[in-house]
Short mmCIF file of C-alpha atoms in Angstrom, two decimals:
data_model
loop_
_atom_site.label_atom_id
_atom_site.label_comp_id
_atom_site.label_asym_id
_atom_site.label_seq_id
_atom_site.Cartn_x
_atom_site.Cartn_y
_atom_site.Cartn_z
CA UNK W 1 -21.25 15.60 34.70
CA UNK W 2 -20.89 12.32 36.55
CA UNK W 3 -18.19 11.39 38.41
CA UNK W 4 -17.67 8.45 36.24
CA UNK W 5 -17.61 10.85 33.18
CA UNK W 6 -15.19 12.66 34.69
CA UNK W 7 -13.49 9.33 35.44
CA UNK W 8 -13.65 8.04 31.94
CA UNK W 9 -11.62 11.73 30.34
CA UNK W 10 -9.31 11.22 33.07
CA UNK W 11 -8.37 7.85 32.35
CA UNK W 12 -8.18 8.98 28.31
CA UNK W 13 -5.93 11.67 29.43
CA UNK W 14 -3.81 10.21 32.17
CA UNK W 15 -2.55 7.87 29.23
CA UNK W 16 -2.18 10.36 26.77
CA UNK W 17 -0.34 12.33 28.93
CA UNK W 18 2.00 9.38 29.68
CA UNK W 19 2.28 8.14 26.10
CA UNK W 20 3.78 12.02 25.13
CA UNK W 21 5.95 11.87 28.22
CA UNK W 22 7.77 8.68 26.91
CA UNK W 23 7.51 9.63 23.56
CA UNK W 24 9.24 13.20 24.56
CA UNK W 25 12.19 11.16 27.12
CA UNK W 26 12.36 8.60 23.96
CA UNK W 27 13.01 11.55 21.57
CA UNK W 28 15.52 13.56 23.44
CA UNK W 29 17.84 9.99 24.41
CA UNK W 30 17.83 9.43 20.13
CA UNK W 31 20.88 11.45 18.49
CA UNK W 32 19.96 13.05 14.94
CA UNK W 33 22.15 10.45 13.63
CA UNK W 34 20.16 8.13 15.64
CA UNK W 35 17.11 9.06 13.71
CA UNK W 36 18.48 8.82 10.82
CA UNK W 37 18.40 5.16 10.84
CA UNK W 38 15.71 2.51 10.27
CA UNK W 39 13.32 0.97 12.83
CA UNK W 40 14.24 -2.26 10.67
CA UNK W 41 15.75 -3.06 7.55
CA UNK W 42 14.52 -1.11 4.69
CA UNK W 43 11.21 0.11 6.96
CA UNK W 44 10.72 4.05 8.26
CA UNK W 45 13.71 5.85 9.44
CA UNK W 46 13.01 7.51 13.15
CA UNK W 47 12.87 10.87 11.45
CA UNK W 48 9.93 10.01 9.24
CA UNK W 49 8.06 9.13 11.81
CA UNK W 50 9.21 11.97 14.28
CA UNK W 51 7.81 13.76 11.07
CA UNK W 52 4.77 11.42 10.59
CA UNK W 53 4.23 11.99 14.37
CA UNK W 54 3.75 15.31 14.81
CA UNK W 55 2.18 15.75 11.40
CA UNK W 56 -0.87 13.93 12.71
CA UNK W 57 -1.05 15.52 16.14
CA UNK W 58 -0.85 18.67 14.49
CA UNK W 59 -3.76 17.67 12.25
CA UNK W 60 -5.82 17.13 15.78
CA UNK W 61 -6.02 21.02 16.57
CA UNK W 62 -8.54 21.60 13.85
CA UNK W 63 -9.81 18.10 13.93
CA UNK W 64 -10.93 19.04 17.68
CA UNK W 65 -11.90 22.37 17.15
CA UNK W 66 -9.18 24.32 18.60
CA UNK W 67 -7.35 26.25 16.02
CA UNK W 68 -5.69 25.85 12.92
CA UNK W 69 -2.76 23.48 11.85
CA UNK W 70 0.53 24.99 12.68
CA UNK W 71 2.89 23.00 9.68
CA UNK W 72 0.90 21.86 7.00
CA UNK W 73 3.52 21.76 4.65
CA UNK W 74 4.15 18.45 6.76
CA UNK W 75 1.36 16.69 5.73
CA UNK W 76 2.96 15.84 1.93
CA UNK W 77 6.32 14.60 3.04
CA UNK W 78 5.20 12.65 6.01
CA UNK W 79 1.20 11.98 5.10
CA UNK W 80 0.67 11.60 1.76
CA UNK W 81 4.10 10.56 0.81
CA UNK W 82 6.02 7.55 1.99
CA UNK W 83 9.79 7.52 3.84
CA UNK W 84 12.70 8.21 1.58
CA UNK W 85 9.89 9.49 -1.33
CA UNK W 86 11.28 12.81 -0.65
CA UNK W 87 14.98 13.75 -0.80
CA UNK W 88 14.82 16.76 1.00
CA UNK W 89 12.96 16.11 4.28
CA UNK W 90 12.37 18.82 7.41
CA UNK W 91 15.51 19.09 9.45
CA UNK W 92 15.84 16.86 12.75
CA UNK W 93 15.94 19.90 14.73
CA UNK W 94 12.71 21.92 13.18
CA UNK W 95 11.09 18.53 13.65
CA UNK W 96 12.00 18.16 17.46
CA UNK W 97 10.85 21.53 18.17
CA UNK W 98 7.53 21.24 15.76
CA UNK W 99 6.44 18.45 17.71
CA UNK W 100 7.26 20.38 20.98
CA UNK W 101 5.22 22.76 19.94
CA UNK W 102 2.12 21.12 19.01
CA UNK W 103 1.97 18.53 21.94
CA UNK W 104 2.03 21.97 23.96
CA UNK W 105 -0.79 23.67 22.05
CA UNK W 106 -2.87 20.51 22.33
CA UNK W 107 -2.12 20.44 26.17
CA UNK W 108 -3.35 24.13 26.28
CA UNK W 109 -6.54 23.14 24.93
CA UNK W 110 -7.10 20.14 26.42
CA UNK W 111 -6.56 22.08 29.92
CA UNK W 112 -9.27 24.69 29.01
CA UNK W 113 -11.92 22.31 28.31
CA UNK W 114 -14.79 21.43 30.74
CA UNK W 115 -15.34 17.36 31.17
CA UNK W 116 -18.66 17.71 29.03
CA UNK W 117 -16.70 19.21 26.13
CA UNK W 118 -15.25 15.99 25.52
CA UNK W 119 -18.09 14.18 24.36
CA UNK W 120 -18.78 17.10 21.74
CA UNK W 121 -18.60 15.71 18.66
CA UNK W 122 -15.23 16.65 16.13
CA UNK W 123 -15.13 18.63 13.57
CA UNK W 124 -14.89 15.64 10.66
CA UNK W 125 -18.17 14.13 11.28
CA UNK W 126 -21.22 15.86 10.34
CA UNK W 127 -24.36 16.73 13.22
CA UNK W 128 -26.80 14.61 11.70
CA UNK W 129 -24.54 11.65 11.83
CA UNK W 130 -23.66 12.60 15.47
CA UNK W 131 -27.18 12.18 16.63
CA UNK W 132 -26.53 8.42 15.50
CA UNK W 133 -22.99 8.11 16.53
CA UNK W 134 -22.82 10.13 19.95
CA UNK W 135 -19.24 8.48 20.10
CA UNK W 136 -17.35 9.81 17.51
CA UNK W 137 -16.79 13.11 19.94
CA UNK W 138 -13.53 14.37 21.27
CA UNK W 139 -12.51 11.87 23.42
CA UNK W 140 -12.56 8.96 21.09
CA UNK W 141 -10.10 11.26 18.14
CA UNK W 142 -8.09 11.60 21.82
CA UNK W 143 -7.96 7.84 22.30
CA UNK W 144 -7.76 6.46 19.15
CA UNK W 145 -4.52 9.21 18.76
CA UNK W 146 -3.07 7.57 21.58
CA UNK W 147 -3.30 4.57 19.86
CA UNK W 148 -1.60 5.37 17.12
CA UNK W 149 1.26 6.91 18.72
CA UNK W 150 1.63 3.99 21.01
CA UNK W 151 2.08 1.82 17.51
CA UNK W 152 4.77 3.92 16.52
CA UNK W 153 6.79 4.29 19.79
CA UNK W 154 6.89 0.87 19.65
CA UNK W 155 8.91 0.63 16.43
CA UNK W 156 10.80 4.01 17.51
CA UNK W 157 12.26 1.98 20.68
CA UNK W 158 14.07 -0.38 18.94
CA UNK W 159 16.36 2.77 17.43
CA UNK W 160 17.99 2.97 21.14
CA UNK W 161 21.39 1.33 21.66
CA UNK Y 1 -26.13 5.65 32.98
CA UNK Y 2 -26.07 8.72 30.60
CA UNK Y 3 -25.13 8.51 26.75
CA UNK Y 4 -22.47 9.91 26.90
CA UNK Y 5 -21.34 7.23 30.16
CA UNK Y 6 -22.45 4.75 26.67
CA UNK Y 7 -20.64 6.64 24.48
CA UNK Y 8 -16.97 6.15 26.37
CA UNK Y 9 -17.78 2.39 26.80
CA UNK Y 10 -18.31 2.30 23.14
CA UNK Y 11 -15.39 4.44 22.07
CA UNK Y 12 -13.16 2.11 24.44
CA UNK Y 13 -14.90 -1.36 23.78
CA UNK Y 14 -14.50 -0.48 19.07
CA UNK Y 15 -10.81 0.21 19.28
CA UNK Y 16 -10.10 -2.66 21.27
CA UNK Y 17 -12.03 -5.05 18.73
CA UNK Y 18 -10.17 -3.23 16.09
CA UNK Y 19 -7.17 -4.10 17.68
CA UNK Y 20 -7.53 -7.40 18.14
CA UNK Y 21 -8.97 -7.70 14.51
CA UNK Y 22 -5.70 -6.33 13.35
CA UNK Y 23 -3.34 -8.43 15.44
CA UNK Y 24 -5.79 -11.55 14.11
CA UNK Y 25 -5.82 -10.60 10.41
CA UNK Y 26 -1.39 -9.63 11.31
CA UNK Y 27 -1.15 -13.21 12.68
CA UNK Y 28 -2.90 -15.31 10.15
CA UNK Y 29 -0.42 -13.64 7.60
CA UNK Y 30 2.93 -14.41 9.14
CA UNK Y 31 3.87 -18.11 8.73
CA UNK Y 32 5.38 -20.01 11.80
CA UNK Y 33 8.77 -19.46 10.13
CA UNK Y 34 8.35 -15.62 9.97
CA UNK Y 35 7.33 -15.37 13.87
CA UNK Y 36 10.69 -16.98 14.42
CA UNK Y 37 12.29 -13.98 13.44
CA UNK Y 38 13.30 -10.63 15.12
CA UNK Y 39 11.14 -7.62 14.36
CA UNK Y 40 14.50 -6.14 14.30
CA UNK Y 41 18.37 -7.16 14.69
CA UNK Y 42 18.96 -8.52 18.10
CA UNK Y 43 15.26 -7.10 18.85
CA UNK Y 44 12.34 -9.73 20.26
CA UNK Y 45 11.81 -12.45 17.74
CA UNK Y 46 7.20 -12.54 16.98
CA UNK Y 47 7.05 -15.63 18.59
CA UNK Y 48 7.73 -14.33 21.85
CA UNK Y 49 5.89 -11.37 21.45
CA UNK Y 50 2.78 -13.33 20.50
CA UNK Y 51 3.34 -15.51 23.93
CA UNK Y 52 3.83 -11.94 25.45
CA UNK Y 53 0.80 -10.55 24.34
CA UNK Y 54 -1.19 -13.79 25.43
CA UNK Y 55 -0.04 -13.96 28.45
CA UNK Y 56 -0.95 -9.98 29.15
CA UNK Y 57 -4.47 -10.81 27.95
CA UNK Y 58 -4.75 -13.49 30.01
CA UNK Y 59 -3.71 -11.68 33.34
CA UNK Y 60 -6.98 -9.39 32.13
CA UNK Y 61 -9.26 -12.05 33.05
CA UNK Y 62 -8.62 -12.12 36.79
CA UNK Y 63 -7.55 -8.69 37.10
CA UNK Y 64 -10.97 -7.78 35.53
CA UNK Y 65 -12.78 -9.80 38.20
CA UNK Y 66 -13.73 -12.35 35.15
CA UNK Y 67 -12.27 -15.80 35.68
CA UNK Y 68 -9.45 -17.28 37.07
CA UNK Y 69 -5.86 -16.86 33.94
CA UNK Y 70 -6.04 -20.02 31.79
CA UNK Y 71 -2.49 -20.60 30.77
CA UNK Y 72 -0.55 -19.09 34.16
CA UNK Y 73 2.64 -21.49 32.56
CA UNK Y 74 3.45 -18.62 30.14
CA UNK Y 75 4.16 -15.93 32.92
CA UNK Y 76 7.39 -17.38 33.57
CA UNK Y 77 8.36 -17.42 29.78
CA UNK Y 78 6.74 -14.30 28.16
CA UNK Y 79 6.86 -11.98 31.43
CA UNK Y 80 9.29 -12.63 33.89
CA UNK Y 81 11.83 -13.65 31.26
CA UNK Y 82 13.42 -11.48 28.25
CA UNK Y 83 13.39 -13.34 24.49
CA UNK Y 84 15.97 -16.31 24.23
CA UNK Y 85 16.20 -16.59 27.84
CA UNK Y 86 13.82 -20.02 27.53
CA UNK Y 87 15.43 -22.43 25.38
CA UNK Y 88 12.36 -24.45 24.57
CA UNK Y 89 9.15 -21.95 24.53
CA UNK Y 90 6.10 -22.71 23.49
CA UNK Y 91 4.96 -23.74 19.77
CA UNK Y 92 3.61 -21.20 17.56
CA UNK Y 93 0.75 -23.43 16.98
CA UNK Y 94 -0.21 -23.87 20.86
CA UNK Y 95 0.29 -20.09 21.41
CA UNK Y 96 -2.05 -19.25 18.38
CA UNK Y 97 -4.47 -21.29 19.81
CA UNK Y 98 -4.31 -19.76 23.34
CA UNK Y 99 -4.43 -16.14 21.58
CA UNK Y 100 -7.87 -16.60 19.97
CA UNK Y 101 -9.06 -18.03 23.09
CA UNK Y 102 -7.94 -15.48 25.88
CA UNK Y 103 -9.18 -13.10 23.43
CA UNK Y 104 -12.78 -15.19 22.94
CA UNK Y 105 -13.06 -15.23 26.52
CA UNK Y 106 -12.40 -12.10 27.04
CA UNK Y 107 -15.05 -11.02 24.53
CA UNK Y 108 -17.74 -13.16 26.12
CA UNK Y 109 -17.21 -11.23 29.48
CA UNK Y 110 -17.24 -7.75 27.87
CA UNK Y 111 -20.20 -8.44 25.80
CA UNK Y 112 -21.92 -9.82 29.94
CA UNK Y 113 -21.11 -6.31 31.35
CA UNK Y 114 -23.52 -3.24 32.00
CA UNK Y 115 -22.46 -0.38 30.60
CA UNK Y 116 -22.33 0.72 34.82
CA UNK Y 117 -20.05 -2.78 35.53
CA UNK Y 118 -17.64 -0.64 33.44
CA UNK Y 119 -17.08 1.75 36.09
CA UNK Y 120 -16.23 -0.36 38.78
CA UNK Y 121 -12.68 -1.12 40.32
CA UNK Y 122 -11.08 -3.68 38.86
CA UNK Y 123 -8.96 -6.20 41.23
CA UNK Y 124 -5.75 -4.41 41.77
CA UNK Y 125 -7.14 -2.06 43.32
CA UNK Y 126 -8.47 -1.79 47.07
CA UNK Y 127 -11.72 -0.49 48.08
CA UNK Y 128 -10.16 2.07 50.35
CA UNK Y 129 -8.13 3.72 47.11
CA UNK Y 130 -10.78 3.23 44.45
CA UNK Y 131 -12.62 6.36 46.84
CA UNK Y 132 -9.76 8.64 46.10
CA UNK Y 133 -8.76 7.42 42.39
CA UNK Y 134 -12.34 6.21 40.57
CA UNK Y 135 -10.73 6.31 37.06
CA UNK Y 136 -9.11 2.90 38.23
CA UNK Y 137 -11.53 0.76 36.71
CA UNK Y 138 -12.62 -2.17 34.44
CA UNK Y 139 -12.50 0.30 31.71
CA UNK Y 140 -9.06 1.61 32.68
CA UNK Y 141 -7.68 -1.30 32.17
CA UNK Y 142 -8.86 -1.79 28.33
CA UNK Y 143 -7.40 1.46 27.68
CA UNK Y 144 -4.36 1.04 28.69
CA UNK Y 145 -3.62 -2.80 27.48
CA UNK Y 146 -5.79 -1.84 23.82
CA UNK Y 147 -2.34 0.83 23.86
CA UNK Y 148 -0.09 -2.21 25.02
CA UNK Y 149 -1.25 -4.37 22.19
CA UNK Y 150 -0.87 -1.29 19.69
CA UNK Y 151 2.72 -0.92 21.07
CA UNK Y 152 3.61 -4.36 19.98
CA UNK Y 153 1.93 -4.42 16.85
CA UNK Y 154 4.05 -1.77 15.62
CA UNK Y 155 7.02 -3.89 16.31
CA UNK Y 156 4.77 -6.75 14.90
CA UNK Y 157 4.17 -5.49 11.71
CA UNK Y 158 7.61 -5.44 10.77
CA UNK Y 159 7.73 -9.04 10.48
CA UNK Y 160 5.75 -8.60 7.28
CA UNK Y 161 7.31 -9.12 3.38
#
């Protein structure tokens, strides 16, 4: 391992590690009542994508070879299914501490791998296409994740007063 | 340099293309009219947060040890200054044009670098510090503004019919 390996999961990390911090500090300043409403006029209420959210990250513990998803009964209300398709949804609460829970699971893992782990390939692209695409390992699911969640705090911010 | 050195550059170098693809393909569909608008009530109107985004880009190319910023006159507007602070800001049609261009010259510049030129210290940065923090590099910096540009298009995408 090089030291500009190391460098490069470092850097991936550092700003996922950020990105959950101000997602988590974003999360616990919005009431329930806050989440309740919608980013925008007629577009995803805060707890859809709290839902959506933590649905996906959840997804990323067998997607990077850790362990199985924790709530997959998520993945129909806020994966397959559009906001407000459902009437019922998950409570604010279970959702706040569901995505607690797997942002700390994920952390676990991430802490237990060695630097080289990273650029092991995941689990939803086969070995023979690895050997062409060397880059669709761990840390690119962890960056492109980061990505995504980024997109999504950025329409979650404009729910604050 | 090692593959998997290759394989972070990569990973880092496709999501930012795909970012910018998006934000392209997001900005040819809004009219002028519809970037006058707020991505939310009382939120940032798209205009500014198209001058916002240019201006950030443009910052890369010093801070990336590139070229000297092209259009410093839109610091004072899209940085230093919140929305509606400006009375008279920039046309939509001048700041489309700047976009693509930051963003052309940008790509002419990655597609110049090494895979190695990745891994050195970007400008912001002293050569005393870069020892002790080596992450702080030219790829650094695409991670982190590729998640700045995400950020926004969230908001960005709101704008939409």
């Amino acid at each position: 391992m090089t030291d500009e390996k190391q460098s490069a999961v470092k850097a991936v990390l550092d700003l996922w590690n950020s990105r959950i911090q101000a997602a988590d500090k974003l999360f616990n300043a919005l009431t329930d009542e806050q989440l309740q409403n919608e980013v925008s006029p007629r577009r995803n209420r805060g707890i859809y994508l709290l839902g959506h959210l933590t649905a996906v990250h959840d997804k990323m513990l067998p997607l990077l070879d850790f362990e199985k998803q924790l709530y997959p009964h998520l993945d129909d209300i806020f994966l397959s299914k559009p906001d407000k398709a459902v009437m019922e949804i998950t409570s604010a609460k279970d959702l706040r501490d569901y995505w607690k829970d797997v942002n700390s699971k994920l952390s676990t893992h991430f802490n237990g791998l060695k630097p080289e782990q990273w650029f092991e390939k995941h689990t939803s692209v086969s070995k023979e296409d690895f050997i062409k695409e060397p880059h669709r390992n761990r840390l690119n699911v962890v960056i492109g994740r980061t990505n995504h969640l980024s997109y999504h705090l950025g329409q979650l911010a404009l729910l604050k007063n």
